[in-house]
Amino acid sequence: MSDSGVTVDTGTNELLCEIRERVAVITLNRPEARNALSDHLTPALRTMIRVCGENPEVGALLITGAGTAFCSGGDVKGMGAHRKQSTLDMSFDERVADLQERQRLLTGALVAVRKPTIAALPGPAAGAGLAIAMACDIRIAAQSAFISTGYLRVGLSGDYGIAWLLTRLVGTARARELMFTAEKVDAERAERIGLFNRVVPDAELRGAAFALARDMAQGPTLALRYMKDNLDEALAFDFATARDHEAERLIRGTMTADHREAVQAFIEKRKPNFTGS
């Protein structure tokens, strides 16, 4: 990684954010709790996803965890009878609406970011932590990392879109197996079934993840945005509709300065200098 960067104030030391070479490096920073979500970390993460997603100086988001974990999900100690009194005082409908809004602003917002998003897993991701990793476009993991859906172990059915995300990554049969068993899946198997894109030695994770994010962040901004739109529509629309939308976006792309620069760089056999226009 580069030694230079701009530190972003997240409002809490439980979440760190630094912008380096157009990459927003967002680090969950509760290593003593395996980076479990908390009343301080989670709102800050929602804010950073929105702020970095909207920042024109940011070309890609890289989300990782401090220490030897990515994110162990919700704080189990705060569940059940140990919930805050303010939560216990809510009606059923109020609790549902509250969770729906929190989900929309976290994994919902992360999926909606129109820039490449990468999760770098130095260790385990479980429950909502796994959902956050799957909401990113790409997952790169250390060899010692593993995942677990985890919800079975606390008698819950899942949240933050984990069933939708898991099904689309590994298919219906494996998604059901992983949800119903909550088994630990090591990095090698996670890569084999499509949960992880890449697995690297533990010592190389941070450097490899940043290099991948930096390369994407320096790419043609609008083309990458349109690629994400096309890929999202591949899951939602029929072939003819998706194909027609692809055509519209490609023609829009031919009108950009970045496209003209890419063509000229190809002719001159040099690296293009994209400006996002």
PDB file of C-alpha atoms in Angstrom, residues 263-271:
ATOM      1  CA  VAL A 263      -8.776   4.040 -27.872  1.00  0.00           C
ATOM      2  CA  GLN A 264      -5.947   6.549 -28.264  1.00  0.00           C
ATOM      3  CA  ALA A 265      -3.910   4.823 -25.546  1.00  0.00           C
ATOM      4  CA  PHE A 266      -4.408   1.487 -27.296  1.00  0.00           C
ATOM      5  CA  ILE A 267      -3.160   2.954 -30.587  1.00  0.00           C
ATOM      6  CA  GLU A 268      -0.174   4.583 -28.861  1.00  0.00           C
ATOM      7  CA  LYS A 269       0.537   1.447 -26.797  1.00  0.00           C
ATOM      8  CA  ARG A 270       0.427   3.228 -23.447  1.00  0.00           C
ATOM      9  CA  LYS A 271      -1.626   3.099 -20.264  1.00  0.00           C
TER      10      LYS A 271
END
